[in-house]
Each structure stands twice: as C-alpha cells, then as structure tokens.
Short mmCIF file of C-alpha atoms in Angstrom, two decimals:
data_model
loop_
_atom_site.label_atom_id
_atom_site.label_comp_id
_atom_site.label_asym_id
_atom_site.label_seq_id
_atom_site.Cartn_x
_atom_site.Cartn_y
_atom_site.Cartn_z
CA UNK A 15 32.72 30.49 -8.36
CA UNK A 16 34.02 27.35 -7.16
CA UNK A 17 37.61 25.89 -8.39
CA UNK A 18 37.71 22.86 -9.77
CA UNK A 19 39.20 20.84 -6.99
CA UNK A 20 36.24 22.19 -5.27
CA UNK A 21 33.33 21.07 -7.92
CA UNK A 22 35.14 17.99 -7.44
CA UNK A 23 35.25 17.60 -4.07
CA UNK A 24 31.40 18.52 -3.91
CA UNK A 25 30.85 15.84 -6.42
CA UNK A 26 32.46 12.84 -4.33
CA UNK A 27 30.73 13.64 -1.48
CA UNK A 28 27.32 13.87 -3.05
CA UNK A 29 28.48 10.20 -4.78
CA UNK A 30 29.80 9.44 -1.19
CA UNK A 31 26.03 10.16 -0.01
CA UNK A 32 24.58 8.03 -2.68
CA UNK A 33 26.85 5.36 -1.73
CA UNK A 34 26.50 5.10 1.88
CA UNK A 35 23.15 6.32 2.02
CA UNK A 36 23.68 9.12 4.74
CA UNK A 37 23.70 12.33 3.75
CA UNK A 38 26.86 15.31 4.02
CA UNK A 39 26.67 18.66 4.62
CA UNK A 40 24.88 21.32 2.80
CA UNK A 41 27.50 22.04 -0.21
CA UNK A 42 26.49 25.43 0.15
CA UNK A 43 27.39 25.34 3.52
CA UNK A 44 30.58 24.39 2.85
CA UNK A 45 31.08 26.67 -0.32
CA UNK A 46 28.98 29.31 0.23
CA UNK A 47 30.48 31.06 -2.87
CA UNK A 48 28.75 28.57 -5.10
CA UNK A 49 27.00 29.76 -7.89
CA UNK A 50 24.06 28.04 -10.33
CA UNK A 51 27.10 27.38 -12.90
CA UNK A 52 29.31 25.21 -10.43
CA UNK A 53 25.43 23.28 -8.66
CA UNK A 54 25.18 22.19 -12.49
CA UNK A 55 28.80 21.60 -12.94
CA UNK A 56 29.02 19.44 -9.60
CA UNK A 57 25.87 17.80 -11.37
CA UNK A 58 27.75 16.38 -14.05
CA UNK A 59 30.79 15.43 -12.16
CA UNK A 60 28.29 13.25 -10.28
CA UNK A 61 27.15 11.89 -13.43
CA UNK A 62 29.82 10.62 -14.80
CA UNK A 63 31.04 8.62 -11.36
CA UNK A 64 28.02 6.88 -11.91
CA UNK A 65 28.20 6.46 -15.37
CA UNK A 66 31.97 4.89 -14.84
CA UNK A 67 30.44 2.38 -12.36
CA UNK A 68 28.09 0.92 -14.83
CA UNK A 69 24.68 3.26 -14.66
CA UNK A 70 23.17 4.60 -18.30
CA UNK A 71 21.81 7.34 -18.79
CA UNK A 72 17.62 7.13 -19.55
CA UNK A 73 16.55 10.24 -19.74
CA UNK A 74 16.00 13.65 -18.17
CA UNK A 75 14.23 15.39 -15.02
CA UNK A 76 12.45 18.97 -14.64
CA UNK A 77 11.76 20.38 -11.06
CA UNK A 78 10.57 23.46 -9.54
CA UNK A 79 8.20 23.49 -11.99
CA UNK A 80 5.44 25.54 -10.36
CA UNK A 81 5.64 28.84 -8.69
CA UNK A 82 4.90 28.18 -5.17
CA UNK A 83 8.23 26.17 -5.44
CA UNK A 84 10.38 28.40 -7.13
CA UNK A 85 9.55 30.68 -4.65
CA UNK A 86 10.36 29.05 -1.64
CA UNK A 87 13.65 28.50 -3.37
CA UNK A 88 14.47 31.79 -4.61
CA UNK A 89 14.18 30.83 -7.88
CA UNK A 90 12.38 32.58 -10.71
CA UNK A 91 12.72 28.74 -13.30
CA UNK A 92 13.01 25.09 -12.99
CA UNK A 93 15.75 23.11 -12.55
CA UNK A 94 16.96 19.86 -14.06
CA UNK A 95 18.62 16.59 -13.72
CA UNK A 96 19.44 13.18 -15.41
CA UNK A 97 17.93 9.98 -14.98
CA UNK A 98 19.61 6.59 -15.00
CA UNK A 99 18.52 2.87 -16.25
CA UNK A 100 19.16 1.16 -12.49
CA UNK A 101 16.90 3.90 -11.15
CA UNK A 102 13.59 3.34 -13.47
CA UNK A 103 11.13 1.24 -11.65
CA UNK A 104 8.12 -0.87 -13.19
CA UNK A 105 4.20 -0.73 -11.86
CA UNK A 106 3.61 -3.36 -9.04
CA UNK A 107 7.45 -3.19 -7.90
CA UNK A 108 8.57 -4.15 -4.39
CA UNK A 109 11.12 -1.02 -3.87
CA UNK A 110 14.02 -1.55 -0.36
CA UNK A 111 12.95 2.22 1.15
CA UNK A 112 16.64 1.60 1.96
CA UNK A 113 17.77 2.52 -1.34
CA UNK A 114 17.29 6.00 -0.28
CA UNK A 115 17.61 8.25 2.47
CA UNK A 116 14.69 10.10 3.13
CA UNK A 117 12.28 9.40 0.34
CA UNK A 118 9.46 11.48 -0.93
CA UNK A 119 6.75 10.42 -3.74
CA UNK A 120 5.39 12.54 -6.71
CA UNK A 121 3.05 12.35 -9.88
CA UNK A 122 4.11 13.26 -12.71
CA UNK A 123 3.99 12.96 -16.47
CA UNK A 124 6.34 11.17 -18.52
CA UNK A 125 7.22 12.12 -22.11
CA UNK A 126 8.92 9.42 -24.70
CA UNK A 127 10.86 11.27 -27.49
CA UNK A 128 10.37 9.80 -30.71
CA UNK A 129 12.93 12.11 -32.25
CA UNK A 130 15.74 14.41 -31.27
CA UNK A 131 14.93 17.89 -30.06
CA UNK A 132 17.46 20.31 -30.01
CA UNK A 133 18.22 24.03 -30.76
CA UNK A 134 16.76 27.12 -29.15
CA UNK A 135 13.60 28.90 -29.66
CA UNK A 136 11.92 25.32 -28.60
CA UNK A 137 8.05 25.43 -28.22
CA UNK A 138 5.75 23.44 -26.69
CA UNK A 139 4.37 22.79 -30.26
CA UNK A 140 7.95 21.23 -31.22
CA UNK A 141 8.00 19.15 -27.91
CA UNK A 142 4.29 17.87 -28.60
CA UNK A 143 5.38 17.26 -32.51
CA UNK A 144 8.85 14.98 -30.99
CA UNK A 145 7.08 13.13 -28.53
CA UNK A 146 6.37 9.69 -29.44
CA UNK A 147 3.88 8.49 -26.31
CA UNK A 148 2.82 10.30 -22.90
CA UNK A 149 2.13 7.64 -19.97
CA UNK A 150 2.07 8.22 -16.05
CA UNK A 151 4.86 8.30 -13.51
CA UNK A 152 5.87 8.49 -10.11
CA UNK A 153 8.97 10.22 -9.07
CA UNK A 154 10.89 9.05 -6.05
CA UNK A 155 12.75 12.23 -4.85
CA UNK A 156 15.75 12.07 -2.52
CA UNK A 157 18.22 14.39 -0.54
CA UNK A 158 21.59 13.53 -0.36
CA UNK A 159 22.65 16.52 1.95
CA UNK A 160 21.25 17.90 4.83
CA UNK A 161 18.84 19.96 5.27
CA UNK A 162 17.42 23.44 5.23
CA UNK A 163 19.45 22.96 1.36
CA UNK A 164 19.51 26.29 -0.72
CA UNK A 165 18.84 26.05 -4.82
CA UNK A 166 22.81 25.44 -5.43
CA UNK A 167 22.22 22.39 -3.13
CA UNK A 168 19.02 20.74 -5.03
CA UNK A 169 21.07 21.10 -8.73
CA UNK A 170 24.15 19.68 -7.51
CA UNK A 171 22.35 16.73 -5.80
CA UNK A 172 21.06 15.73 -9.01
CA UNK A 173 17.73 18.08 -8.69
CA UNK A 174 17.00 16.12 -6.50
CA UNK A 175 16.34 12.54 -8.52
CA UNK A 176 15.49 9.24 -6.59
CA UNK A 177 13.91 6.98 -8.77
CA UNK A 178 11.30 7.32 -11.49
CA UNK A 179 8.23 4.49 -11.75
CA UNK A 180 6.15 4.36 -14.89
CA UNK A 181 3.16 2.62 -15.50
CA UNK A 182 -0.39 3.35 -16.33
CA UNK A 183 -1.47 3.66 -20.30
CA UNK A 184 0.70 4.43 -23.12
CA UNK A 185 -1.11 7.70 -25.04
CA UNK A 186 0.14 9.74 -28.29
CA UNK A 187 0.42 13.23 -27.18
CA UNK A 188 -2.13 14.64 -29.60
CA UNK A 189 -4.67 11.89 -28.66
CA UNK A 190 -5.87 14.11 -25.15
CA UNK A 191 -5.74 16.82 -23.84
CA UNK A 192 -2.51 16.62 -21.54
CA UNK A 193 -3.33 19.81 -19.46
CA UNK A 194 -6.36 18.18 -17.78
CA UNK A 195 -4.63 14.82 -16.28
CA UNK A 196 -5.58 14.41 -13.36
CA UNK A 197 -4.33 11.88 -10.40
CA UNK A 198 -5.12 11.49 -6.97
CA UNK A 199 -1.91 9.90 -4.59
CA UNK A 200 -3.08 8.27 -1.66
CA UNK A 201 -0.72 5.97 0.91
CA UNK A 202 -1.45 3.11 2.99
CA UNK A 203 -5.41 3.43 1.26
CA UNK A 204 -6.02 7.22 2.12
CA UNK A 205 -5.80 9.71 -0.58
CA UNK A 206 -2.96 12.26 0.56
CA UNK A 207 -2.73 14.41 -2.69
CA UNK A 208 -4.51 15.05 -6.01
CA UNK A 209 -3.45 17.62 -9.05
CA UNK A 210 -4.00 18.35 -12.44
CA UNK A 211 -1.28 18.62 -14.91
CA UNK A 212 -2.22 22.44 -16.08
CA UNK A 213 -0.10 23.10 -12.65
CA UNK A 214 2.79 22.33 -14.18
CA UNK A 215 3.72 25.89 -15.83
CA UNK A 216 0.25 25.97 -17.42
CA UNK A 217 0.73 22.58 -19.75
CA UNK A 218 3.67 19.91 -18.55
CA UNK A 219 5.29 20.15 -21.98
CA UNK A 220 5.91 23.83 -20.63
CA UNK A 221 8.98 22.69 -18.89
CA UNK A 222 10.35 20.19 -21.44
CA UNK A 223 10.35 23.38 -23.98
CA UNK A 224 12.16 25.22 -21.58
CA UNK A 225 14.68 22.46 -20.97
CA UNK A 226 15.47 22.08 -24.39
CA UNK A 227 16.73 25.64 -24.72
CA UNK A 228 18.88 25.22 -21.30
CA UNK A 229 20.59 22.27 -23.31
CA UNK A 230 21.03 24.32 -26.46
CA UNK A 231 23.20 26.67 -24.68
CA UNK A 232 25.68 23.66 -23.78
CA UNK A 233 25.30 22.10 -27.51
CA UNK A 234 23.16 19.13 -26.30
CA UNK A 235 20.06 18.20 -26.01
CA UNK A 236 16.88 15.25 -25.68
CA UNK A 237 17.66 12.15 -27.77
CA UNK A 238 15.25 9.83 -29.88
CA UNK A 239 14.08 7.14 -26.76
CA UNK A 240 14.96 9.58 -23.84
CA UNK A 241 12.29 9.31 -20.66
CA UNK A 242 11.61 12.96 -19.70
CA UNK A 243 9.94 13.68 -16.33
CA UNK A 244 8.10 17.25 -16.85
CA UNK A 245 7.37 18.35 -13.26
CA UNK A 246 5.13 17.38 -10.55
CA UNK A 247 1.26 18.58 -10.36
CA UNK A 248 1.03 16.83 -6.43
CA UNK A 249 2.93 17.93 -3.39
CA UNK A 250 5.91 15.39 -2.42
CA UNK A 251 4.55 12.60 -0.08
CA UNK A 252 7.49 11.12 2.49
CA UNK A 253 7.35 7.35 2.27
CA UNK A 254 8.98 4.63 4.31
CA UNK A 255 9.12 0.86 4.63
CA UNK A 256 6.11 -0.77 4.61
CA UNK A 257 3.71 1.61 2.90
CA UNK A 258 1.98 1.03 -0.05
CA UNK A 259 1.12 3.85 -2.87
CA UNK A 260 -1.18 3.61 -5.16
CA UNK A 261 -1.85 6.69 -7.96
CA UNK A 262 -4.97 7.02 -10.22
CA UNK A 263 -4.86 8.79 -13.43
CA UNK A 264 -8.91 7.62 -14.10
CA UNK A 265 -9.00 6.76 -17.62
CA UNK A 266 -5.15 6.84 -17.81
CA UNK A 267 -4.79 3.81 -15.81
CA UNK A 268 -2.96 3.69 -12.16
CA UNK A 269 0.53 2.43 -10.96
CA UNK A 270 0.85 1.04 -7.52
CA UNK A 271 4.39 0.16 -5.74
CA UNK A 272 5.01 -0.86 -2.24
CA UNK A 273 8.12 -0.03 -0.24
CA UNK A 274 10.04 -2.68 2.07
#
C-alpha cells in the first residue's frame, strides 16, 4: 500500500492531467505497489480538489461492467466513479473535443433515484423499487494517464469518467422491460456500434445493486436525485473535433451531440 503523501501525490497529478489536459504517467508505473484500496483512495483525493474548485457532485458511474472487460483488466467486478454537475451534457450540445484528451463515446443507461438506497444485501428488485425514471445516455470516457494503464490506473483516474450526455425519453423503470434496450451508435452518419442492455451483467440495474453494497462497506451510499450511469452495452467509439454522433434507442428516443 501506498503512504499517504503518495495517494496524494497520485491525486495532484491526475488533477494536474485534468487541468492541463495532457496526460502523466501510469500511477502504477510510478507506484507499482498500489493496491485497489489506495486507486479508490487516490479517487477521492481527486474528488475533493474538484469539489474545492467549485464542481458538485451529480451522481455516480459503473464500469467494467461486462466480462470481456473485466477480463482484459484482470478483474473479476466493476469499478466505479463519481460524476460532477460541469460534466453533464444536454441532447443537441456543441461539446470543445478539447475538453478532453483522448475521448471515447458510449451508450448507456441512466438511472434517477427517487429515494435513498443504502445498506447491503441490495437487489436489483430494491434498485428497480428506488428508481424514480430510466432515460438514455452517452458517456464520454477519458484517460488522464498514459497508456497500456493497469485496473489501479482506471479507479484512480476517476474510472475513467469524461462527461455524461442524457437525452432521449424519460421512462418509470417498471413501465419496460429495461433488459431489451437497444441502441445503435453511429459517427459522422455510419452506424459504428449497436447493443442491448441485457449485456450489462444480465440487466443494467445489475451493477447499480452491486454498487450499492461497495458503498455500504464505507457507510455511504446513492442519494434521492443522484444520476447513476449503469455500464455500457456498446464498445467505446474514439471521437474528435468535428464529428457528429448520433444514438438511437427506437422507441426510447435518440440524443445527438457534435464535437468542435
């Protein structure tokens, strides 16, 4: 494990990278000792420097959700991160690609608590029950390191969080059958990925379950009004200036953002 002047010296330069926009080297490069405890530890570190300079806290984000990518990272469960308020993005928005460093695009689904959910022994019965709408998303994934990054790298950067765009229609959880959404991602007018939300852990409020019983270990948990982003059912696809994405849910409705 990491001392603390180290999980705070990973932290600054992960807010460093933020800032400047280029990215530092590998933490795990640099620590190679680090362990999952000090990634998440780094995580919140990070957090709070951007919580001091102004940014809120909206809501939370699940990755490594299905098994081809928990493999490729060693990992055997997802991972999370927070989301802030200067980071959520409407449908039709005109995003500077120069916010981040290398962006990538995903779909996604994003749940609205209506009510706190806390404790362990959380199902995916108790996450459907607390959730007060479902509605489509983007997320806008970043690196803030360099790359080939191990697992301890992804959690400390934040699991990876860009930006999240939501859009689409608003739909109580209990109103369809949220395993079958499906969405098609296509850039510049071709359609580069399509998914169904089953991929995510068999049912996308899968993940949000098992984040609520990660929390419950530390004594927190989701809020009433918290955005929750439960995993990706596309591959990411890399974006830069000038394209335009547009993602159909069919009956769900579509978002559409360009980047400049």
């Amino acid at each position: 494990m990491l001392t603390e002047a180290d999980r705070q010296a990973a932290a600054e330069a992960l807010y460093e990278a933020d800032r400047t926009r280029k990215t530092c080297v590998q933490l795990s490069t640099t620590w190679p000792e680090m362990t999952l405890e000090d990634s998440y530890d780094v995580q919140r570190r990070w957090t709070e420097m951007r919580l001091a300079d102004g940014a809120k806290v909206v809501g939370r984000k699940i990755g490594l959700t299905s098994r081809a990518m928990q493999m490729a990272s060693k990992m055997t469960e997802p991972d999370y991160g927070v989301m802030f308020d200067d980071l959520l993005l409407k449908d039709g928005a005109r995003i500077p690609a120069g916010r981040f460093i290398k962006p990538r695009l995903e779909t996604e689904l994003a749940f609205v608590m209506g009510e706190d959910l806390a404790g362990e022994g959380c199902q995916m019965h108790d996450v459907m029950r607390a959730t007060e709408y479902v509605t489509p998303a983007l997320e806008i994934i970043d690196y803030r390191t360099e790359v080939p990054r191990k697992i301890v790298d992804t959690i400390a950067d934040n699991a990876a969080f860009g930006a999240i765009v939501m859009g689409g229609r608003i739909f109580r959880p209990f109103d369809i059958d949220v395993r079958w959404v499906a969405a098609t991602l296509a850039k510049n007018g071709t359609i580069e990925e399509s998914g169904v939300s089953a991929a995510i852990m068999g049912h996308p409020a899968a993940g949000i379950a098992w984040l609520v019983n990660k929390l419950a270990a530390q004594g927190d948990g989701l809020k009433k009004g918290d955005i929750v982003l439960g995993g990706s059912f596309t591959r990411p696809v890399d974006i830069a200036s000038g394209d335009v994405i547009f993602a159909d849910y069919g009956p769900l409705g579509a978002i559409g953002v360009s980047f400049e």
